[in-house]
XYZ file of C-alpha atoms in Angstrom:
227
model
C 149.745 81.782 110.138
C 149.118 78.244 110.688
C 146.024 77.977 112.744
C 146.676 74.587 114.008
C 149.654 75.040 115.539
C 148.727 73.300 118.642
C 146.980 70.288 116.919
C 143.605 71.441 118.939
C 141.682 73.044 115.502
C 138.347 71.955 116.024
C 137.899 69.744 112.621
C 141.260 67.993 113.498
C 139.713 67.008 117.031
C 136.738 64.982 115.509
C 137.092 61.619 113.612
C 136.026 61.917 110.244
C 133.139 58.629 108.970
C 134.064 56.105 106.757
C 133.622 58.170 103.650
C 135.606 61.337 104.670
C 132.891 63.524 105.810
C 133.463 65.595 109.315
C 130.194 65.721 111.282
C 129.274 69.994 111.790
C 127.662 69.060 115.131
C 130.199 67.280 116.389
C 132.913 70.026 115.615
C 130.099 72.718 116.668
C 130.394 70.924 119.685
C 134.599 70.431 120.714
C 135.001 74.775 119.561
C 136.509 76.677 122.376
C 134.887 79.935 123.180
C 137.095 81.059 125.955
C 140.374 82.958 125.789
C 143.209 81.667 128.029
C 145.660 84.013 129.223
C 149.227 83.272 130.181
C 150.770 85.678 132.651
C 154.638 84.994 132.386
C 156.885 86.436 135.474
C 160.776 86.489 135.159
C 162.505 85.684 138.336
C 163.796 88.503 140.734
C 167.699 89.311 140.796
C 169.672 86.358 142.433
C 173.127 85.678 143.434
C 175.453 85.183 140.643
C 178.355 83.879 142.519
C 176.452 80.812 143.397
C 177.625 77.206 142.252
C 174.902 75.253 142.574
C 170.956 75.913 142.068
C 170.187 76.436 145.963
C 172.990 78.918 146.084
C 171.163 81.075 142.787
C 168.941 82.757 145.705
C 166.916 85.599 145.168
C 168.963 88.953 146.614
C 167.571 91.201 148.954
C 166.721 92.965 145.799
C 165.354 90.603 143.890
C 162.803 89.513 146.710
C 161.468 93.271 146.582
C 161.201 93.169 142.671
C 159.046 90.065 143.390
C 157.087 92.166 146.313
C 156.311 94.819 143.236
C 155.089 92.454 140.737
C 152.969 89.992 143.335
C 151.287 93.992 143.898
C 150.976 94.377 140.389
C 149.039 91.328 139.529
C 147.309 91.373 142.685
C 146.359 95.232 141.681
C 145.247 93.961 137.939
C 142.610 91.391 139.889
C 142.639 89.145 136.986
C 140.743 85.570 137.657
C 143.873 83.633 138.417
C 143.453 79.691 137.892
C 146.993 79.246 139.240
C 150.306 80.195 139.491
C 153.479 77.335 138.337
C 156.559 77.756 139.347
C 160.083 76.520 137.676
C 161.483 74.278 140.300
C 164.390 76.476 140.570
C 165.721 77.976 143.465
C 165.148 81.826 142.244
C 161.825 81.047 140.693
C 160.252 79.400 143.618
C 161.205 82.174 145.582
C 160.187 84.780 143.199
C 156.783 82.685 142.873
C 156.189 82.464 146.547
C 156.284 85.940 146.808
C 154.001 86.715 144.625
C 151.762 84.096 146.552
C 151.818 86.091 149.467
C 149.752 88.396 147.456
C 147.638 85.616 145.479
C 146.958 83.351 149.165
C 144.094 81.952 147.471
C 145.384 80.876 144.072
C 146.846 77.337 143.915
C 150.582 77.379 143.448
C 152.489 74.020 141.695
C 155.555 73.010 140.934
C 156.874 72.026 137.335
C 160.386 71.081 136.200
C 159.882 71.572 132.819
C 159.665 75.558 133.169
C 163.543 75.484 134.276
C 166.280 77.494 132.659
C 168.007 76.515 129.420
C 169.370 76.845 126.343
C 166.414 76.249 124.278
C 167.478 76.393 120.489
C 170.800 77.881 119.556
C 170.408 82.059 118.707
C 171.095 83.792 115.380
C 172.918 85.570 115.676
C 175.629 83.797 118.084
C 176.951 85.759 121.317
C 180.297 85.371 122.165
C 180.061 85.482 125.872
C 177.313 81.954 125.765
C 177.763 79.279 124.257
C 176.479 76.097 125.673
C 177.650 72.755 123.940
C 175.574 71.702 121.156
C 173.968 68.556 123.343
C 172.907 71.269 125.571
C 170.142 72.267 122.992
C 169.722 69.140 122.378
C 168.607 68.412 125.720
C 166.843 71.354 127.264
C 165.468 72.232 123.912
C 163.394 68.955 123.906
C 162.598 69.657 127.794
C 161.122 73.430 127.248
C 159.328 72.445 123.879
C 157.405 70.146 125.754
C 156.491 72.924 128.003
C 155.545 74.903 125.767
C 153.164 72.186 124.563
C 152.116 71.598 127.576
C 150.709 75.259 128.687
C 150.518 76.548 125.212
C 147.104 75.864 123.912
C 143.624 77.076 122.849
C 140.850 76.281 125.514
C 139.040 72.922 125.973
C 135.193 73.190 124.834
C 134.614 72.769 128.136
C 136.042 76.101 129.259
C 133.372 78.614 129.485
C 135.517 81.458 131.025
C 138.466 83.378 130.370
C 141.643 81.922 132.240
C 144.467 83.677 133.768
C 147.407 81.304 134.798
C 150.764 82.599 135.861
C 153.964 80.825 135.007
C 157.124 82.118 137.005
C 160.249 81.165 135.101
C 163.202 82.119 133.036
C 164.246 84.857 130.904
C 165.468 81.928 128.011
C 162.238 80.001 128.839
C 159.728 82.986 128.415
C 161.492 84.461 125.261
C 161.851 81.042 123.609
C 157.741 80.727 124.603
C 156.848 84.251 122.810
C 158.740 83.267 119.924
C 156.679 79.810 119.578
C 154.015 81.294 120.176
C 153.964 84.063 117.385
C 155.370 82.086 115.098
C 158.603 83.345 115.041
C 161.829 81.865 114.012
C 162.925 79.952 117.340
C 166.226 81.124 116.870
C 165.284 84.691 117.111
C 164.559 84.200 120.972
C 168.213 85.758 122.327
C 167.385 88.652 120.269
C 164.913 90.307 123.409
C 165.681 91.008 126.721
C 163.813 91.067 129.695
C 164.048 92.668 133.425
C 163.946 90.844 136.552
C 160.425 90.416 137.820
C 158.732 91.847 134.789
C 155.605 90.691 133.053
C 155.059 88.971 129.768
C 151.354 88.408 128.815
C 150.209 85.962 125.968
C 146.516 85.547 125.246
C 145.559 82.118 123.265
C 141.907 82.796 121.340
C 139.449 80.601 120.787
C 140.239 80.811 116.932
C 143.789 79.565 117.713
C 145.206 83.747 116.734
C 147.586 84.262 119.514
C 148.013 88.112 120.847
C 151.115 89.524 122.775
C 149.541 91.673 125.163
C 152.734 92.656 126.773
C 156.599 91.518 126.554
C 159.043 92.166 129.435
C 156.627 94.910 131.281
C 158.733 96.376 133.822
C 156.250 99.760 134.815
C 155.423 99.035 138.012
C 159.035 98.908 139.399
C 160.676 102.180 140.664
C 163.363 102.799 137.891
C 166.321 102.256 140.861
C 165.161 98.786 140.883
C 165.597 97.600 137.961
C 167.780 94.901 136.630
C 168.279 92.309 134.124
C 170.853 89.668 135.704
């Protein structure tokens, strides 16, 4: 396990003096002691027979998957610092449903979070198979979201976090696989329902916990899908 994975180990944040030596105050001083927890919603069901992104709307289905999970997470009265949506049709629907249930949590927009083929799978599927400069491309795009929400806490974080990212089902399974280490191309080997719940927790220490992947329990069996 490589404990500096996100380049935020305390020792590596404090400039070394002239001879080498690391000052133990200063790195007492930049060490995280909060958890940060990343709540990660697929989108609901959406039409398939759309041809561009505003046409990839949420079904009537979909928006009442999106009804269950805003309940769930309003239900689980975690601390929520904010909720980010993929600037995707389906996501910011999914995403302002939820808000409904969240009306006091701060809800942004980011278009790194949007679908894509992230790194190419192993094994291969026949039925996808984006070009090559397709991974080329959106790989480099949802690395550097993953980099961007994928962290340990700042020193100056004395609480837990809860942030919820509503996205993709390539996004969030290319995330869990960065985040435990796993081979990147392992990421189309998981699959997740519509409106479930995938929760990462980031310690202080830099270990990184799956506390749940694809948690679909608090939608009526009838409802659920994985389009």
């Amino acid at each position: 396990w490589d404990f500096n994975w996100d380049k935020q180990e305390p020792h590596n944040l404090v400039k070394p003096s002239k001879s080498g030596t690391v000052d133990s105050e200063k790195v007492e001083k930049v060490k995280p002691t909060a958890t940060r927890n990343l709540i990660l919603i697929r989108h609901g069901q959406y039409n398939l027979k759309g041809t561009c992104d505003e046409e990839r709307f949420l079904t009537s289905l979909g928006i009442e998957q999106a009804d269950y999970t805003g309940k769930r997470l309003k239900e689980l009265a975690m601390p929520y610092s904010s909720i980010v949506q993929s600037s995707m049709c389906r996501a910011r629907e999914t995403a302002n449903v939820i808000s409904g249930h969240l009306p006091n949590v701060p809800l942004h927009t980011c278009d790194l979070l949007q679908e894509g083929a992230p790194f190419p799978p192993e094994p291969p599927v026949g039925h996808w198979k984006p070009e090559m400069h397709q991974f080329y491309r959106d790989g480099a795009r949802i690395e550097a979201a993953f980099r961007k929400y994928f962290h340990r806490a700042e020193a100056s974080q004395k609480e837990d976090s809860y942030e919820i990212l509503v996205c993709h089902a390539n996004v969030i399974r290319f995330f869990v696989c960065r985040a435990l280490q796993f081979p990147p191309e392992a990421w189309l080997r998981m699959s997740l329902h519509n409106a479930s719940v995938t929760w990462i927790a980031i310690r202080p220490s830099g270990r990184v916990v799956l506390r749940a992947l694809g948690d679909c329990g608090h939608l009526p069996p009838a409802k659920l899908t994985t389009t």
